[in-house]
């Protein structure tokens, strides 16, 4: 695993419950939402491997290798640089290094104007779902587990 080991939190892994890998995109150091999401998911019965902030795609891939039972990789981005931070995602998906669905949420682009092209670009990189409301994550994870396609990307259950 890359990055300072003392900053990476691995909690609750190995209990046999549903497991997700959570982290904040590579250039982003916003930690509060990350911890709140981890707490909320644990309250819904998920085990969370929380990689913390400033997590590059390669580190998500290593976590997938270490936790092949993970049902999803959850990536947050608050600084609006998700597209730049996930440029290595297509190669990681193609190689099988990140074999499970990738869910992205937060502020997905810089600037106050948001349009559908932002979501389309991220979905084209290999993001499976875009979640605008973290409270929808358990339902999104259930839909992914059940193989449901869901509606458009902006309402939390969108698929590529």
Coordinates of N, CA and C in Angstrom, one line a residue:
X1 N 0.8 -1.2 0.0 CA 0.0 0.0 0.0 C 0.9 1.2 0.0
X2 N 0.5 2.2 -0.8 CA 1.3 3.4 -0.9 C 0.8 4.4 0.1
X3 N 1.6 5.5 0.3 CA 1.2 6.5 1.3 C 1.6 6.1 2.7
X4 N 1.6 7.1 3.6 CA 1.9 6.8 5.0 C 1.0 5.9 5.6
X5 N 1.5 4.8 6.1 CA 0.7 3.7 6.7 C -0.1 4.2 7.9
X6 N 0.5 5.1 8.7 CA -0.2 5.6 9.8 C -1.5 6.5 9.5
X7 N -1.6 6.9 8.2 CA -2.8 7.7 7.8 C -3.9 6.8 7.2
X8 N -3.6 5.5 7.0 CA -4.5 4.6 6.4 C -5.2 3.8 7.4
X9 N -6.5 3.9 7.4 CA -7.3 3.2 8.5 C -8.0 2.0 7.9
X10 N -7.7 0.8 8.4 CA -8.4 -0.4 8.0 C -9.3 -0.9 9.2
X11 N -10.6 -0.7 9.1 CA -11.4 -1.0 10.2 C -12.4 -2.1 9.8
X12 N -12.7 -2.9 10.8 CA -13.8 -3.9 10.7 C -13.6 -5.0 9.6
X13 N -12.6 -4.9 8.8 CA -12.4 -5.9 7.7 C -12.3 -7.3 8.3
X14 N -12.9 -8.3 7.6 CA -12.7 -9.7 7.9 C -13.8 -10.3 8.8
X15 N -14.9 -9.5 9.0 CA -16.0 -10.1 9.8 C -17.0 -10.9 9.1
X16 N -16.8 -11.0 7.7 CA -17.8 -11.8 7.0 C -19.0 -11.0 6.5
X17 N -19.1 -9.8 6.9 CA -20.2 -8.9 6.4 C -19.8 -8.3 5.1
X18 N -20.7 -7.6 4.5 CA -20.5 -6.9 3.2 C -19.4 -5.9 3.4
X19 N -18.4 -5.9 2.5 CA -17.2 -5.1 2.6 C -17.1 -4.1 1.4
X20 N -16.8 -2.8 1.7 CA -16.5 -1.8 0.7 C -15.2 -1.2 1.0
X21 N -14.6 -0.7 0.0 CA -13.3 0.1 0.1 C -13.7 1.5 -0.2
X22 N -13.3 2.4 0.8 CA -13.6 3.8 0.7 C -12.4 4.7 0.7
X23 N -12.4 5.7 0.0 CA -11.3 6.7 0.0 C -11.7 8.0 -0.7
X24 N -10.8 8.9 -0.5 CA -11.0 10.2 -1.2 C -9.9 10.3 -2.3
X25 N -10.3 10.9 -3.4 CA -9.5 11.0 -4.6 C -8.1 11.6 -4.3
X26 N -7.2 11.3 -5.2 CA -5.8 11.5 -5.0 C -5.4 13.0 -4.6
X27 N -6.0 13.9 -5.2 CA -5.6 15.3 -4.9 C -6.4 16.0 -3.9
X28 N -7.2 15.2 -3.2 CA -8.2 15.8 -2.3 C -8.0 15.4 -0.8
X29 N -7.9 16.3 0.0 CA -7.6 16.1 1.5 C -8.8 16.3 2.4
X30 N -10.0 16.3 1.8 CA -11.2 16.5 2.6 C -11.6 15.2 3.3
X31 N -11.5 15.3 4.6 CA -11.6 14.0 5.4 C -13.0 13.9 6.1
X32 N -13.7 15.0 6.4 CA -14.9 14.9 7.3 C -16.0 14.0 6.6
X33 N -16.3 14.3 5.3 CA -17.3 13.5 4.7 C -16.9 12.1 4.6
X34 N -15.7 11.8 4.4 CA -15.2 10.4 4.3 C -15.5 9.7 5.6
X35 N -15.2 10.3 6.7 CA -15.4 9.7 8.0 C -16.9 9.5 8.3
X36 N -17.7 10.5 7.9 CA -19.2 10.4 8.1 C -19.8 9.3 7.2
X37 N -19.3 9.2 6.0 CA -19.8 8.1 5.1 C -19.4 6.7 5.7
X38 N -18.1 6.6 6.2 CA -17.7 5.3 6.8 C -18.6 5.0 8.0
X39 N -18.8 6.0 8.8 CA -19.7 5.7 10.0 C -21.1 5.3 9.6
X40 N -21.7 6.0 8.6 CA -23.0 5.6 8.1 C -23.1 4.3 7.5
X41 N -22.1 3.9 6.8 CA -22.1 2.5 6.2 C -21.9 1.5 7.2
X42 N -21.1 1.7 8.2 CA -20.9 0.7 9.3 C -22.3 0.6 10.1
X43 N -23.0 1.7 10.2 CA -24.3 1.6 10.9 C -25.3 0.8 10.1
X44 N -25.1 0.7 8.8 CA -25.9 -0.1 7.9 C -25.4 -1.5 7.8
X45 N -24.4 -1.9 8.6 CA -23.9 -3.3 8.6 C -22.7 -3.6 7.6
X46 N -22.2 -2.5 7.0 CA -21.0 -2.8 6.1 C -19.7 -2.7 6.9
X47 N -18.8 -3.5 6.4 CA -17.4 -3.4 6.8 C -16.8 -2.4 5.9
X48 N -16.0 -1.5 6.4 CA -15.4 -0.5 5.6 C -13.9 -0.5 5.7
X49 N -13.2 -0.6 4.6 CA -11.7 -0.4 4.5 C -11.6 1.0 4.1
X50 N -11.2 1.9 5.1 CA -11.1 3.3 4.8 C -9.7 3.7 4.5
X51 N -9.4 4.0 3.3 CA -8.1 4.4 2.9 C -7.8 5.9 3.1
X52 N -8.8 6.6 3.5 CA -8.6 8.0 3.9 C -8.5 8.9 2.7
X53 N -7.8 10.0 2.9 CA -7.7 11.1 1.9 C -6.5 10.9 1.0
X54 N -6.5 11.6 -0.1 CA -5.4 11.7 -1.1 C -5.0 10.3 -1.5
X55 N -6.0 9.5 -2.0 CA -5.8 8.1 -2.4 C -5.7 8.0 -3.9
X56 N -4.6 7.6 -4.4 CA -4.5 7.4 -5.9 C -5.2 6.1 -6.3
X57 N -5.5 6.0 -7.6 CA -6.1 4.8 -8.1 C -5.3 3.6 -7.8
X58 N -4.0 3.7 -7.9 CA -3.1 2.5 -7.6 C -3.4 2.0 -6.1
X59 N -3.6 2.9 -5.2 CA -3.9 2.4 -3.8 C -5.3 1.7 -3.7
X60 N -6.3 2.2 -4.5 CA -7.5 1.5 -4.5 C -7.3 0.1 -5.1
X61 N -6.5 0.0 -6.1 CA -6.2 -1.3 -6.7 C -5.5 -2.2 -5.7
X62 N -4.6 -1.7 -5.0 CA -3.9 -2.6 -3.9 C -4.9 -3.0 -2.9
X63 N -5.8 -2.2 -2.5 CA -6.9 -2.6 -1.5 C -7.8 -3.6 -2.1
X64 N -8.1 -3.5 -3.4 CA -8.9 -4.6 -4.0 C -8.1 -5.9 -4.0
X65 N -6.8 -5.9 -4.3 CA -6.0 -7.1 -4.2 C -6.0 -7.7 -2.8
X66 N -5.9 -6.8 -1.8 CA -5.9 -7.3 -0.4 C -7.3 -7.7 0.1
X67 N -8.3 -7.2 -0.6 CA -9.7 -7.5 -0.1 C -10.5 -7.9 -1.4
X68 N -10.3 -9.1 -1.9 CA -11.0 -9.5 -3.1 C -12.5 -9.7 -2.9
X69 N -12.9 -9.8 -1.6 CA -14.4 -9.9 -1.3 C -15.1 -8.5 -1.4
X70 N -14.3 -7.4 -1.6 CA -15.0 -6.1 -1.6 C -16.0 -6.1 -2.7
X71 N -17.2 -5.5 -2.4 CA -18.2 -5.5 -3.4 C -18.2 -4.1 -4.1
X72 N -17.5 -3.1 -3.7 CA -17.4 -1.9 -4.4 C -16.3 -1.0 -3.8
X73 N -15.8 -0.1 -4.7 CA -14.8 0.9 -4.3 C -15.6 2.2 -4.4
X74 N -15.6 2.9 -3.2 CA -16.3 4.2 -3.1 C -15.3 5.3 -3.0
X75 N -15.4 6.3 -4.0 CA -14.4 7.3 -4.1 C -15.1 8.7 -3.9
X76 N -14.6 9.5 -3.0 CA -15.2 10.8 -2.8 C -14.2 11.8 -3.4
X77 N -14.8 12.9 -3.9 CA -14.0 14.0 -4.4 C -14.8 15.3 -4.1
X78 N -14.2 16.1 -3.2 CA -14.8 17.4 -2.9 C -14.2 18.6 -3.6
X79 N -13.0 18.4 -4.1 CA -12.3 19.6 -4.7 C -12.6 19.8 -6.2
X80 N -13.4 18.9 -6.7 CA -13.8 19.0 -8.1 C -12.8 18.5 -9.2
X81 N -11.8 17.8 -8.7 CA -10.8 17.3 -9.7 C -10.9 15.8 -9.9
X82 N -12.1 15.2 -9.8 CA -12.3 13.8 -9.9 C -11.8 13.2 -11.2
X83 N -12.1 13.9 -12.3 CA -11.7 13.4 -13.6 C -10.2 13.3 -13.7
X84 N -9.5 14.3 -13.3 CA -8.0 14.2 -13.3 C -7.5 13.2 -12.4
X85 N -8.1 13.0 -11.2 CA -7.6 12.1 -10.2 C -7.9 10.6 -10.6
X86 N -8.8 10.4 -11.5 CA -9.2 9.1 -11.9 C -8.7 8.7 -13.3
X87 N -7.8 9.4 -13.9 CA -7.3 9.1 -15.2 C -6.7 7.7 -15.4
X88 N -6.2 7.2 -14.3 CA -5.6 5.8 -14.3 C -6.7 4.7 -14.2
X89 N -7.9 5.1 -13.9 CA -9.0 4.1 -13.7 C -9.2 3.2 -14.8
X90 N -9.3 3.7 -16.1 CA -9.5 2.8 -17.2 C -8.5 1.6 -17.3
X91 N -7.2 1.9 -17.0 CA -6.2 0.9 -17.1 C -6.4 -0.1 -15.9
X92 N -6.7 0.4 -14.7 CA -6.9 -0.4 -13.6 C -8.1 -1.3 -13.8
X93 N -9.2 -0.8 -14.4 CA -10.4 -1.7 -14.6 C -10.0 -2.7 -15.7
X94 N -9.4 -2.3 -16.8 CA -9.1 -3.2 -17.9 C -8.1 -4.3 -17.5
X95 N -7.2 -4.0 -16.6 CA -6.3 -5.1 -16.1 C -6.9 -6.0 -15.0
X96 N -8.0 -5.6 -14.5 CA -8.6 -6.4 -13.5 C -8.2 -6.0 -12.1
X97 N -7.3 -5.0 -12.0 CA -6.8 -4.6 -10.7 C -8.0 -4.0 -9.8
X98 N -9.0 -3.4 -10.4 CA -10.2 -3.0 -9.7 C -11.4 -3.7 -10.4
X99 N -11.7 -4.9 -9.9 CA -12.7 -5.7 -10.5 C -14.1 -5.4 -10.1
X100 N -14.3 -4.7 -9.0 CA -15.6 -4.5 -8.5 C -16.1 -3.1 -8.9
X101 N -17.4 -2.9 -8.8 CA -18.0 -1.6 -9.2 C -17.3 -0.4 -8.5
X102 N -17.2 0.7 -9.2 CA -16.7 2.0 -8.7 C -17.8 3.0 -8.5
X103 N -18.0 3.5 -7.3 CA -19.0 4.5 -7.1 C -18.3 5.8 -6.7
X104 N -18.7 6.9 -7.3 CA -18.1 8.2 -7.1 C -19.1 9.2 -6.6
X105 N -18.7 10.0 -5.7 CA -19.6 11.1 -5.2 C -18.9 12.3 -4.7
X106 N -19.6 13.3 -4.5 CA -19.1 14.6 -4.1 C -19.2 15.7 -5.1
X107 N -18.3 16.6 -5.1 CA -18.2 17.7 -6.0 C -17.4 17.2 -7.2
X108 N -18.0 17.0 -8.3 CA -17.3 16.2 -9.4 C -16.6 17.1 -10.4
X109 N -16.8 18.4 -10.3 CA -16.1 19.3 -11.2 C -15.9 20.7 -10.6
X110 N -14.9 21.4 -11.1 CA -14.6 22.7 -10.6 C -15.6 23.7 -11.2
X111 N -16.0 24.7 -10.5 CA -16.9 25.7 -11.0 C -18.3 25.5 -10.5
X112 N -19.1 26.6 -10.6 CA -20.4 26.5 -10.1 C -21.4 25.9 -11.1
X113 N -21.0 25.9 -12.4 CA -21.9 25.3 -13.4 C -21.6 23.8 -13.6
X114 N -22.6 23.0 -13.4 CA -22.5 21.5 -13.5 C -23.4 21.1 -14.7
X115 N -22.9 20.2 -15.5 CA -23.7 19.7 -16.6 C -23.5 18.2 -16.8
X116 N -24.3 17.6 -17.7 CA -24.3 16.2 -17.9 C -23.0 15.7 -18.4
X117 N -22.2 16.5 -19.1 CA -21.0 16.1 -19.7 C -20.0 15.7 -18.6
X118 N -20.0 16.3 -17.5 CA -19.1 15.9 -16.4 C -19.4 14.4 -16.0
X119 N -20.6 14.1 -15.8 CA -21.0 12.7 -15.4 C -20.6 11.7 -16.6
X120 N -20.9 12.1 -17.8 CA -20.6 11.3 -18.9 C -19.1 11.0 -19.0
X121 N -18.3 12.0 -18.8 CA -16.8 11.8 -18.8 C -16.4 10.9 -17.8
X122 N -16.9 11.0 -16.6 CA -16.5 10.1 -15.5 C -17.0 8.7 -15.7
X123 N -18.2 8.5 -16.2 CA -18.7 7.2 -16.5 C -17.9 6.5 -17.6
X124 N -17.4 7.3 -18.6 CA -16.5 6.8 -19.6 C -15.2 6.4 -19.1
X125 N -14.7 6.9 -18.0 CA -13.5 6.5 -17.4 C -13.6 5.1 -16.7
X126 N -14.8 4.7 -16.4 CA -15.0 3.4 -15.7 C -15.7 3.5 -14.4
X127 N -16.2 4.7 -14.0 CA -17.1 4.9 -12.9 C -18.4 4.2 -13.2
X128 N -18.9 3.4 -12.3 CA -20.1 2.6 -12.5 C -21.4 3.4 -12.0
X129 N -21.2 4.1 -11.0 CA -22.3 4.9 -10.4 C -21.8 6.2 -9.9
X130 N -22.7 7.2 -10.0 CA -22.4 8.5 -9.4 C -23.5 8.8 -8.4
X131 N -23.1 9.1 -7.2 CA -24.0 9.3 -6.1 C -24.0 10.7 -5.6
X132 N -25.1 11.4 -5.7 CA -25.1 12.8 -5.2 C -25.5 13.0 -3.8
X133 N -26.1 11.9 -3.2 CA -26.5 12.0 -1.8 C -26.0 10.8 -1.1
X134 N -25.1 11.0 -0.1 CA -24.4 9.8 0.5 C -25.4 8.9 1.3
X135 N -26.6 9.4 1.6 CA -27.6 8.6 2.3 C -28.1 7.5 1.4
X136 N -27.9 7.7 0.1 CA -28.4 6.7 -0.9 C -27.4 5.5 -1.1
X137 N -26.2 5.6 -0.5 CA -25.2 4.6 -0.7 C -25.6 3.2 -0.4
X138 N -26.3 2.9 0.7 CA -26.7 1.5 1.0 C -27.6 1.0 -0.1
X139 N -28.6 1.9 -0.6 CA -29.5 1.4 -1.7 C -28.7 1.2 -3.0
X140 N -27.7 2.1 -3.3 CA -26.9 1.9 -4.5 C -26.1 0.6 -4.4
X141 N -25.5 0.3 -3.2 CA -24.8 -0.9 -3.0 C -25.7 -2.1 -3.2
X142 N -26.9 -2.0 -2.6 CA -27.9 -3.1 -2.8 C -28.2 -3.4 -4.3
X143 N -28.4 -2.3 -5.0 CA -28.7 -2.4 -6.4 C -27.5 -3.0 -7.2
X144 N -26.3 -2.6 -6.9 CA -25.1 -3.1 -7.5 C -25.0 -4.6 -7.2
X145 N -25.3 -5.0 -6.0 CA -25.2 -6.4 -5.6 C -26.2 -7.2 -6.3
X146 N -27.4 -6.6 -6.5 CA -28.5 -7.3 -7.2 C -28.5 -7.2 -8.7
X147 N -27.5 -6.5 -9.2 CA -27.3 -6.3 -10.6 C -28.3 -5.4 -11.3
X148 N -29.0 -4.5 -10.5 CA -29.9 -3.6 -11.1 C -29.2 -2.4 -11.7
X149 N -29.7 -2.0 -12.9 CA -29.1 -1.0 -13.6 C -29.4 0.4 -13.0
X150 N -30.6 0.6 -12.6 CA -31.0 1.9 -12.0 C -31.1 3.0 -13.0
X151 N -31.7 4.1 -12.6 CA -31.9 5.2 -13.5 C -30.7 6.1 -13.8
X152 N -30.8 7.3 -14.3 CA -29.7 8.1 -14.7 C -28.7 8.4 -13.6
X153 N -27.5 8.7 -14.0 CA -26.4 8.9 -13.0 C -26.6 9.9 -11.9
X154 N -27.3 11.0 -12.2 CA -27.4 12.1 -11.2 C -28.3 11.8 -10.0
X155 N -29.1 10.8 -10.0 CA -30.0 10.6 -8.9 C -29.5 9.5 -7.9
X156 N -28.2 9.1 -8.0 CA -27.7 8.2 -7.0 C -27.6 6.8 -7.4
X157 N -28.4 6.4 -8.4 CA -28.4 5.0 -8.8 C -28.0 4.8 -10.3
X158 N -27.4 5.8 -10.8 CA -27.1 5.7 -12.3 C -26.1 4.7 -12.6
X159 N -26.2 4.2 -13.8 CA -25.2 3.2 -14.3 C -24.6 3.8 -15.6
X160 N -23.5 3.2 -16.0 CA -22.9 3.5 -17.2 C -23.6 2.9 -18.4

